[in-house]
Amino acid sequence: MKPKRIAIVGASGYSGEELVRLLLNHPQAELVAVTSRQYAGQTLAQIFPRFANHPKAKALRFSEPNADVLTKQADIVFLALPHGVAAEYAVPLLDGGCTVIDLSADFRLRSTVVYKDFYAHDHPAPDLLAKATYGLPEVYREQIKKSQLIASPGCYPTSILLPTIPLLKAKLIKSAGIIADSLSGVSGAGRKAELDYLFVECNESVRPYGVPKHRHLSEIEQELSMAAGESVTIQFTPHLIPVNRGILTTLYLAPEKHFSTTEEMNSLNEKISVCYRAAYGNEPFVRLLEGKALPDTKNVVGTNVCEIAWRLDPRTGRLIVMSAEDNLVKGASGQAVQSMNILCGFPETAGLV
Amino acid sequence: MKPKRIAIVGASGYSGEELVRLLLNHPQAELVAVTSRQYAGQTLAQIFPRFANHPKAKALRFSEPNADVLTKQADIVFLALPHGVAAEYAVPLLDGGCTVIDLSADFRLRSTVVYKDFYAHDHPAPDLLAKATYGLPEVYREQIKKSQLIASPGCYPTSILLPTIPLLKAKLIKSAGIIADSLSGVSGAGRKAELDYLFVECNESVRPYGVPKHRHLSEIEQELSMAAGESVTIQFTPHLIPVNRGILTTLYLAPEKHFSTTEEMNSLNEKISVCYRAAYGNEPFVRLLEGKALPDTKNVVGTNVCEIAWRLDPRTGRLIVMSAEDNLVKGASGQAVQSMNILCGFPETAGLV
Amino acid sequence: MKPKRIAIVGASGYSGEELVRLLLNHPQAELVAVTSRQYAGQTLAQIFPRFANHPKAKALRFSEPNADVLTKQADIVFLALPHGVAAEYAVPLLDGGCTVIDLSADFRLRSTVVYKDFYAHDHPAPDLLAKATYGLPEVYREQIKKSQLIASPGCYPTSILLPTIPLLKAKLIKSAGIIADSLSGVSGAGRKAELDYLFVECNESVRPYGVPKHRHLSEIEQELSMAAGESVTIQFTPHLIPVNRGILTTLYLAPEKHFSTTEEMNSLNEKISVCYRAAYGNEPFVRLLEGKALPDTKNVVGTNVCEIAWRLDPRTGRLIVMSAEDNLVKGASGQAVQSMNILCGFPETAGLV
Amino acid sequence: MKPKRIAIVGASGYSGEELVRLLLNHPQAELVAVTSRQYAGQTLAQIFPRFANHPKAKALRFSEPNADVLTKQADIVFLALPHGVAAEYAVPLLDGGCTVIDLSADFRLRSTVVYKDFYAHDHPAPDLLAKATYGLPEVYREQIKKSQLIASPGCYPTSILLPTIPLLKAKLIKSAGIIADSLSGVSGAGRKAELDYLFVECNESVRPYGVPKHRHLSEIEQELSMAAGESVTIQFTPHLIPVNRGILTTLYLAPEKHFSTTEEMNSLNEKISVCYRAAYGNEPFVRLLEGKALPDTKNVVGTNVCEIAWRLDPRTGRLIVMSAEDNLVKGASGQAVQSMNILCGFPETAGLV
């Protein structure tokens, strides 16, 4: 199969850099263009020394982002841009025949009203929303195969949706009262020169932020509502912790069926296990922890894997589900490449192992 | 006032070391004995170089722990020992006339049944439970003044009880359904040579543990039940994060009174504010954050302060309360010294600012 | 004694914040003014939540820096400003009768030529250089007592000068060929919103910088030349390491006297020991490690102490001296307060223990 | 080509785990056995969750180390064992026809006298020393091709030898007076449950250790002496810094030829550049930094690359060379796999990119 020609627009941020890492080493993709206003003219090797020993890194130079040029160069364009800006590029790229995989929030929501509520400006390209596919392969694999515009999910949403959707679909948990408590590494804030993200401000510090209405709630609730078949509102609290990468999410869920005896608990536990195995038993990038182990970000950092474990609590009647992922891989760039693999007909794990 | 003579039993762990730091510099206390099986014969300066410039650190040597000897040396004895072991020392020390401030879990619970359920062995000194005072000064200040045996609270419990008790007492929140999600620095695990707490295993790692039944639940629920006037069961999930010190707790609470309009929300918010100010407005070691700021462990590390902030969420109807403390100070040794100050009639902030 | 009235100009950076911490708790100093263009109008409690429980932090507001106003408010003014800017404030403050303790490089050098060579602009106030005293108390205590203008040393210089000067003065080492290899925490770079100092860029990273001509060389060589009685040129390599605070310096020195037998080594070792004890045996802020221990930044962080240890290497004939200090305390603000204590006639350790 | 059957003895430490990572994904190697006394009977997936999604990780179980069994199972055996123990396994494995790649120090030295001096016990298999090849591919590539016993270099030695050997061979620097100042991540201490390597003891800490006679000096000096054609003694100071992985070495070297004018400096600089390019211009795992960039461990972590940069200092006449590597990859397991690739006739970069 002829390799696909790939461009990355906005390749100088953390998820852009992670896309570079994955696509430089992808067996069926050829990275042909990387853009960056700031670094235009410089080689990948100069800006990202860690890739400098890759032959292509010395040859490939950052260019100014230009949709017309990209349309001629590339079959597939990844957008690693801020929301609002991504849509501006998507329109001409799609018109020019490119497939677009957007890592921003611009095409994740189906409702322009919700978009404006959470992102505080009118949607820049409302006509495209109907064309976009939410790029969560474990849920939308078939749709991704036929899509020209992938809205790759946010990092927090991935860590919350993967553990929750199968339980909602199977009616094993109530759709009301869901709480997601998430801890994210600092790369989630992007490569931005702001005081809040200086080493000295983050090291030896742990803090919540964006309480109680973080932007990612909009896509989380949209997708949970789809899974539940009814409107879902959740509680979500993100925290910043001093690691480079990784998201750990702890979910507090209410089982549909009350359990009090050990027998009832074991039976419910078995149902959850069956549900998760049916959903993820054959998924290459979801790891169900069924023994004593609990998720730990250090076991997923650098990989496209999401770890999931759960515990029923007989004292409270609740189900606790915990997940871990690398925010830059399964939470961003790895998942975007996974979608690319699916829509190109490549093995889904190509370039991701 | 003549300075009190102080001994620390088990001074080689992290909370023991923190007691040494605080008591070496306390204006009305004289550290006369520190014990450690492992370091007996060596000076404080040798084992803790950071204190070596204090004149007393070169003179004071660790001794083998011996209750008879301690009884003669000291007026007040701090026990920084594992649970089960602490009680063994408390009995003869109390008999010998010492005041005992115990940092272990041995005297925190009123029920020997609950103790055995959570600590997996019979209580070693059940007769003493009735004599012990739970050393949370903001709640039990009057009782501490008259007590000879202080059970200083655990680190997680302090971070959960301080934000929750006033709301429960004021009937502003429901006593059912409370969730506490806590993040702790690694010093909380103690100075133990175990693989799990090696630098390489903790750095760039975030993980839950002890799910769903952590030992600290026993004292948390006992104290919340006291405040609520009814039996309280909570959900509690601790996580280990790569910082030396600090606990950040996020509490998910259900207001007694439903709110939907902005007016109702503002009114409820005002009630919470009034409640917290009444409880803590004059407390030297609780800091209410009433502006935009949220708690951050870096603002409390090294101090005896617990930061508290809250947010009402109109989307879910919940109250989110967040707290931050230093697990070794307000969560352990600082709080123990605060109790000492109270029972000795010293200014409550002596040696703690 | 009436407390001295103190102002801090440029109180929003890391060394400014550390000055605030030390001076808020100083028994004989009264902090009357803190300036910051950025934060003018806000209280100390708002900008530095960690100090918020101090009564003065709620009352004291940042003001715009204004030398005329400061002259009326304060007896002593600390300047925590960039080089070049500090001198602009020093001139009117000195004219107005204030004592000035400058933490910048502006008054550390005696030669305007060297200043221009290393700082790339003309000296802004050359007439003041003759009035300034290099504020290294262990070397210039008597001069500090009589000085109205203190040039407080840089962080790297302190960690290099304290271990080296006594050996040079005693002619125990050669003045040629000195190498200083230093490792600094990230706070040394200041509170600046630059990509290089983001958490993600510094964490899990170690890197040299400023090789081979770092600005601090100018004051290091000036002071070593004074000690040696001849011109000294050294090799100095700073590195950035992922800690908030702390400098660890390793010095490679050539003993004047060759040693080959064990006897000769022991004899030389004894001479070094005698030399260091004579220099620092009574110094409250230098800790000589004479046993097996080596310096560790964690033993000095938060204190005004500089740890020093040494080893003779019979294989190479060299003397290795290692030092550790907190770059913000003994390397900046603590040392500046130490100078203040000396010139005011306070106990030298006041507010520093 | 039929894949080689590979065994790892002592696969539970950090370099063993890194060998597992590299060999699970190697295109021409088949991992057939991993041994560990502690974990015998458990699968790779259970002990190393990060590899659990690899199909082989669920099937392959740790076994007790047994040389007879391994001889039948494997063509090539990696020994990731402590020194002294490695030799015990090497003897029967070599007798049984296996190729042995030893990551310990047991076969790195040519002299049993030096071994005893530095490792404090008699060499356990002196007859094998003549058979062993020092596995530094950039120096001994041809010898590795024909060797049945590879002594893979230590982590510090690799970071020192690669930058120094070409300069010594080309007589560009003096062989006397070499100083190597090295900073290592904590994984260099191994996965050992010791207090010194706890998170709380290493985080926010920087410290030298093993001064002045670290064991790695023995192999460093042996190899530098080979390169120089005369006996070389160096100064080496290792430091522990709070990162998981990475070694940064700063070398202080004396050029053979004195330089004082800019012209002389440029000429010497050009000679060094030519020398390094001749040595490493075609090496896949050495990266010469010739622009403004300096080595940074974050650019090599996870890779088999060693970065090298240098600066001439006209003020001191010295040459400063700096290198960065991942201590577990180029400093241990990656380099061992590189040797395997060479001796098996695989592409040298197989499994290492």
GROMACS .gro file of C-alpha atoms in nm, chain C residues 118 177-181 183 200-213 217 221 233-237 239 241-245 248 250 252 294-298 301 311-316 318 320 322, chain D residues 118 177-181 183 200-213 217 221 233-237 239 241-245 248 250 252 294-298 301 311-316 318 320 322:
model
  104
  824PHE     CA    1   3.005   4.075   3.182
  883GLY     CA    2   4.333   2.587   3.780
  884ILE     CA    3   4.033   2.613   4.011
  885ILE     CA    4   3.720   2.442   3.872
  886ALA     CA    5   3.370   2.494   4.012
  887ASP     CA    6   3.093   2.268   3.887
  889LEU     CA    7   2.401   2.250   4.014
  906VAL     CA    8   0.753   2.004   3.155
  907GLU     CA    9   1.080   2.146   3.021
  908CYS     CA   10   1.268   2.117   3.352
  909ASN     CA   11   1.123   1.802   3.507
  910GLU     CA   12   1.312   1.487   3.408
  911SER     CA   13   1.582   1.709   3.260
  912VAL     CA   14   1.939   1.803   3.356
  913ARG     CA   15   2.140   2.046   3.151
  914PRO     CA   16   2.444   2.272   3.160
  915TYR     CA   17   2.403   2.633   3.048
  916GLY     CA   18   2.600   2.953   3.018
  917VAL     CA   19   2.916   2.761   2.924
  918PRO     CA   20   3.189   2.880   2.950
  919LYS     CA   21   3.135   3.244   3.058
  923LEU     CA   22   3.238   3.463   3.716
  927GLU     CA   23   3.712   3.597   4.039
  939THR     CA   24   4.074   3.299   3.677
  940ILE     CA   25   3.850   2.998   3.732
  941GLN     CA   26   3.645   2.749   3.536
  942PHE     CA   27   3.277   2.755   3.625
  943THR     CA   28   2.997   2.540   3.482
  945HIS     CA   29   2.374   2.323   3.550
  947ILE     CA   30   1.841   2.052   3.786
  948PRO     CA   31   1.478   1.977   3.867
  949VAL     CA   32   1.449   2.097   4.225
  950ASN     CA   33   1.287   2.419   4.341
  951ARG     CA   34   1.573   2.531   4.559
  954LEU     CA   35   2.535   2.201   4.511
  956THR     CA   36   3.178   2.060   4.358
  958TYR     CA   37   3.834   2.071   4.205
 1000LEU     CA   38   2.862   1.477   5.222
 1001PRO     CA   39   2.657   1.790   5.152
 1002ASP     CA   40   2.297   1.742   5.041
 1003THR     CA   41   2.078   2.032   4.942
 1004LYS     CA   42   1.784   1.885   5.132
 1007VAL     CA   43   1.683   2.414   5.201
 1017ARG     CA   44   3.810   1.489   5.041
 1018LEU     CA   45   4.171   1.451   4.942
 1019ASP     CA   46   4.219   1.208   4.655
 1020PRO     CA   47   4.550   1.022   4.686
 1021ARG     CA   48   4.507   0.887   4.332
 1022THR     CA   49   4.506   1.230   4.168
 1024ARG     CA   50   4.355   1.679   4.419
 1026ILE     CA   51   3.764   1.797   4.625
 1028MET     CA   52   3.168   2.024   4.807
 1177PHE     CA   53   3.775  -0.190   4.332
 1236GLY     CA   54   4.438   1.586   3.472
 1237ILE     CA   55   4.108   1.469   3.324
 1238ILE     CA   56   3.807   1.550   3.544
 1239ALA     CA   57   3.461   1.398   3.494
 1240ASP     CA   58   3.172   1.542   3.692
 1242LEU     CA   59   2.495   1.360   3.746
 1259VAL     CA   60   1.118   1.164   4.999
 1260GLU     CA   61   1.494   1.125   5.042
 1261CYS     CA   62   1.575   1.194   4.675
 1262ASN     CA   63   1.315   1.449   4.574
 1263GLU     CA   64   1.426   1.809   4.634
 1264SER     CA   65   1.777   1.677   4.701
 1265VAL     CA   66   2.108   1.685   4.515
 1266ARG     CA   67   2.415   1.516   4.654
 1267PRO     CA   68   2.757   1.383   4.559
 1268TYR     CA   69   2.847   1.029   4.664
 1269GLY     CA   70   3.129   0.779   4.633
 1270VAL     CA   71   3.391   1.056   4.652
 1271PRO     CA   72   3.671   1.017   4.553
 1272LYS     CA   73   3.695   0.650   4.450
 1276LEU     CA   74   3.684   0.443   3.779
 1280GLU     CA   75   4.079   0.436   3.343
 1292THR     CA   76   4.423   0.836   3.612
 1293ILE     CA   77   4.118   1.059   3.628
 1294GLN     CA   78   3.908   1.248   3.877
 1295PHE     CA   79   3.545   1.136   3.884
 1296THR     CA   80   3.262   1.269   4.098
 1298HIS     CA   81   2.608   1.301   4.198
 1300ILE     CA   82   1.979   1.403   4.113
 1301PRO     CA   83   1.601   1.370   4.130
 1302VAL     CA   84   1.517   1.232   3.786
 1303ASN     CA   85   1.427   0.874   3.704
 1304ARG     CA   86   1.668   0.839   3.416
 1307LEU     CA   87   2.480   1.427   3.234
 1309THR     CA   88   3.075   1.748   3.224
 1311TYR     CA   89   3.724   1.927   3.208
 1353LEU     CA   90   2.400   2.188   2.490
 1354PRO     CA   91   2.316   1.831   2.598
 1355ASP     CA   92   1.997   1.780   2.796
 1356THR     CA   93   1.900   1.444   2.939
 1357LYS     CA   94   1.539   1.497   2.832
 1360VAL     CA   95   1.575   0.957   2.773
 1370ARG     CA   96   3.326   2.449   2.427
 1371LEU     CA   97   3.676   2.590   2.432
 1372ASP     CA   98   3.726   2.845   2.706
 1373PRO     CA   99   3.971   3.115   2.601
 1374ARG     CA  100   3.985   3.247   2.957
 1375THR     CA  101   4.120   2.923   3.105
 1377ARG     CA  102   4.043   2.441   2.883
 1379ILE     CA  103   3.475   2.154   2.828
 1381MET     CA  104   2.941   1.764   2.794
   0.00000   0.00000   0.00000
